[in-house]
Amino acid sequence: MSKKIPTRLYLTEDEIPKFWYNLRADMKDKPEPILHPGTLQNATAADLEGVFCKEPVKQELDDTTRLVPIPDGLQEFYKAYRPAPLIRAYFLERALGTPAEIYYKFEGTNTSGSHKLNSAGAQAYYAKEEGLTSLTTETGAGQWGTAMAMACAFYGLKLTVYMVKVSSQQKPYRKALIETYGANLVPSPSLTTDSGKKILAANPDTGGSLGCAISEAIETAVKTDKCRYVLGSVLNHVLLHQSIIGQETKAALEKYDIKPDIIIGCAGGGSNLGGLISPFMGEKLAGKSKTRFIAVEPASCPSFTRGRYAYDFGDTAMTTPLLRMYTLGNGFIPSANHAGGLRYHGMNSVLSKLYKDGYLEARSEVQTDVFDAAVSFMKTEGILPAPESSHAIKVAIDEAMECKRSGEKKVILFGLTGTGYFDMTAYMAYNDKTMSDHVPTDEELERGFASIPDIPQNK
Ligand SMILES: *Cc1c(COP(=O)(O)O)cnc(C)c1O
């Protein structure tokens, strides 16, 4: 104690960490293995390489390597927009009148507007190294599609993005941005694939779904020469790439001798939260810290807080390998919610294991409360937050207010995953007071649970 803490805790370019941290290496109780959906045996690299790029598959299955070097050709890409700022929320603290110290790691400074670029860059880099010429992916809210379009433009790869049709209509600027970066955007379902044709034949007016877009993207990747499919969350290799968030945050905090008491992140498929907490969780697992970790999810899609720990498919078309995770069932259809990036039925298997074993806490929040928090934050700190990120803001404010009541001076850190420039329809609904909160009933959840595969491992 006690260096004066600046508003922005800088790292220089040379101080950007050169390694990702693989938390699985330090977990005594490992997450459950991925299963092949046909044989129900542990999935092998060969099973996965038909769809995914080679190096990410290796990373997916690697539970033992602690530090994974970030390749030079990717470090170069990271330097174009990293280090991401770590900011002391002095203005928010003052407005709340809390004795707590609040910090946030801001991942929204790049044009795609979120942390997703960290893994998009990595996956495009490895695809190029492997000699592939094109990639396919899906996008719902549009953040992942934009990040992949940026990364593929940088590394000179062709990209086809299957964008959920309603979303491409509701978010025309997202679509335009993806196309301006040079990607081929196909509203899904489409007539370009057999799975799309089948869905359209059965239901010509459908607005599409993420599950359907995933099926189209995988089909095209498998049928196209030198092409693979990339996914933006949920899987372990994505979490590994996102550990750059936690590695940078830890390096910057250590410069000022700051130790977080509570770390908070929003959770969709779990990649930003997992990336932010990984190095700090490693210390907790080693008994070196008492930091608490809190995942925040929408009350409309409560995978952790109301889900089941079971093997389930990653997509609604039931084509992916089986992942052991907290899930609402692959057939669960969340009600409309403006935090599009958090509308996923399952959760990464590392985080699921940590939650099950009591190392990670979880809360769910309704969207009007989340937007109240977003607006308090933007009026004090100035940054327009993404609806997804605002879930973390909500709980950070709650914890800071708890400190105000108890008089404790805790250090609270949260992940501000992105900006909300493409979400103004949501803010308009909030301003007009037309925003509603839907919390699924137990019966609605039961319908989702019924889609969880009935296999011996789930008994
Ligand atoms: C996609 C997204 C999320 C949620 O994804 P995770 O994999 O859970 O991190 C959160 N915030 C923003 C801004 C996103 O785009």
Short mmCIF file of N, CA and C and ligand atoms in Angstrom, two decimals, residues 113-116 141 143-144 174 232-234 238 242 266-274 340-342 347 386-389 416-419, ligand 1:
data_model
loop_
_atom_site.label_atom_id
_atom_site.label_comp_id
_atom_site.label_asym_id
_atom_site.label_seq_id
_atom_site.Cartn_x
_atom_site.Cartn_y
_atom_site.Cartn_z
N GLY A 113 -16.71 -4.89 -31.46
CA GLY A 113 -17.41 -4.42 -30.27
C GLY A 113 -17.48 -5.39 -29.11
N SER A 114 -16.71 -6.50 -29.15
CA SER A 114 -16.76 -7.41 -28.01
C SER A 114 -15.47 -8.24 -27.90
N HIS A 115 -15.42 -9.03 -26.82
CA HIS A 115 -14.29 -9.92 -26.57
C HIS A 115 -14.17 -11.02 -27.63
N LYS A 116 -15.22 -11.25 -28.44
CA LYS A 116 -15.22 -12.39 -29.34
C LYS A 116 -14.05 -12.37 -30.32
N ALA A 141 -26.99 -12.80 -32.66
CA ALA A 141 -27.02 -11.36 -32.45
C ALA A 141 -26.08 -10.61 -33.39
N GLN A 143 -22.50 -10.41 -33.12
CA GLN A 143 -21.15 -10.07 -32.62
C GLN A 143 -20.10 -11.07 -33.11
N TRP A 144 -20.42 -12.34 -33.05
CA TRP A 144 -19.46 -13.35 -33.45
C TRP A 144 -19.20 -13.28 -34.96
N ARG A 174 -25.63 -4.60 -38.40
CA ARG A 174 -24.71 -5.72 -38.12
C ARG A 174 -24.42 -6.45 -39.43
N GLY A 232 -18.00 -19.70 -31.67
CA GLY A 232 -17.54 -18.54 -30.90
C GLY A 232 -17.63 -18.62 -29.39
N SER A 233 -18.14 -19.72 -28.84
CA SER A 233 -18.24 -19.82 -27.38
C SER A 233 -18.34 -21.29 -27.00
N VAL A 234 -18.69 -21.57 -25.77
CA VAL A 234 -19.01 -22.90 -25.24
C VAL A 234 -17.83 -23.87 -25.17
N VAL A 238 -12.17 -22.17 -27.07
CA VAL A 238 -12.58 -20.76 -27.09
C VAL A 238 -12.29 -20.12 -25.72
N GLN A 242 -9.82 -16.99 -24.75
CA GLN A 242 -10.33 -15.84 -23.98
C GLN A 242 -9.55 -15.63 -22.68
N CYS A 266 -20.73 -11.89 -17.14
CA CYS A 266 -21.97 -12.41 -17.70
C CYS A 266 -21.66 -13.75 -18.35
N ALA A 267 -22.66 -14.61 -18.43
CA ALA A 267 -22.43 -15.95 -18.96
C ALA A 267 -23.47 -16.33 -20.00
N GLY A 268 -23.02 -16.50 -21.25
CA GLY A 268 -23.87 -17.00 -22.33
C GLY A 268 -23.49 -18.46 -22.53
N GLY A 269 -22.37 -18.66 -23.24
CA GLY A 269 -21.79 -20.00 -23.34
C GLY A 269 -20.62 -20.14 -22.39
N GLY A 270 -20.22 -19.03 -21.78
CA GLY A 270 -19.20 -19.06 -20.73
C GLY A 270 -17.80 -18.62 -21.12
N SER A 271 -17.59 -18.18 -22.37
CA SER A 271 -16.20 -17.95 -22.78
C SER A 271 -15.56 -16.70 -22.16
N ASN A 272 -16.30 -15.60 -22.09
CA ASN A 272 -15.66 -14.40 -21.51
C ASN A 272 -15.46 -14.58 -20.01
N LEU A 273 -16.46 -15.14 -19.36
CA LEU A 273 -16.35 -15.35 -17.91
C LEU A 273 -15.20 -16.31 -17.61
N GLY A 274 -15.16 -17.41 -18.34
CA GLY A 274 -14.09 -18.38 -18.14
C GLY A 274 -12.73 -17.76 -18.40
N GLY A 340 -28.98 -10.94 -26.78
CA GLY A 340 -28.97 -12.06 -27.72
C GLY A 340 -27.82 -13.02 -27.46
N GLY A 341 -26.68 -12.48 -27.03
CA GLY A 341 -25.48 -13.31 -26.81
C GLY A 341 -25.58 -14.20 -25.58
N LEU A 342 -26.64 -14.06 -24.79
CA LEU A 342 -26.79 -14.90 -23.60
C LEU A 342 -27.93 -15.90 -23.74
N MET A 347 -23.80 -24.46 -21.16
CA MET A 347 -22.71 -23.69 -20.56
C MET A 347 -21.42 -24.49 -20.67
N ALA A 386 -23.06 -3.17 -23.81
CA ALA A 386 -23.92 -4.17 -24.46
C ALA A 386 -24.89 -4.72 -23.42
N PRO A 387 -26.10 -5.11 -23.86
CA PRO A 387 -27.05 -5.70 -22.92
C PRO A 387 -26.47 -6.93 -22.20
N GLU A 388 -25.66 -7.71 -22.91
CA GLU A 388 -25.05 -8.90 -22.30
C GLU A 388 -24.16 -8.47 -21.13
N SER A 389 -23.25 -7.54 -21.41
CA SER A 389 -22.30 -7.07 -20.40
C SER A 389 -23.00 -6.48 -19.19
N LEU A 416 -16.50 -6.12 -18.67
CA LEU A 416 -17.40 -5.35 -19.54
C LEU A 416 -17.11 -5.84 -20.95
N THR A 417 -17.92 -6.80 -21.41
CA THR A 417 -17.56 -7.55 -22.61
C THR A 417 -17.72 -6.78 -23.92
N GLY A 418 -18.58 -5.75 -23.93
CA GLY A 418 -18.74 -5.08 -25.22
C GLY A 418 -19.62 -3.85 -25.15
N THR A 419 -19.76 -3.22 -26.32
CA THR A 419 -20.56 -1.99 -26.43
C THR A 419 -21.93 -2.29 -27.03
C1 LIG B 1 -21.34 -13.25 -27.06
C2 LIG B 1 -21.29 -12.23 -26.01
C3 LIG B 1 -21.38 -12.58 -24.64
C4 LIG B 1 -21.60 -13.98 -24.15
O1 LIG B 1 -20.76 -14.97 -24.61
P1 LIG B 1 -19.82 -15.81 -23.64
O2 LIG B 1 -19.24 -16.87 -24.49
O3 LIG B 1 -20.65 -16.31 -22.51
O4 LIG B 1 -18.78 -14.87 -23.16
C5 LIG B 1 -21.27 -11.58 -23.71
N1 LIG B 1 -21.11 -10.30 -24.06
C6 LIG B 1 -21.03 -9.92 -25.35
C7 LIG B 1 -20.86 -8.48 -25.66
C8 LIG B 1 -21.11 -10.87 -26.37
O5 LIG B 1 -21.02 -10.50 -27.65
#
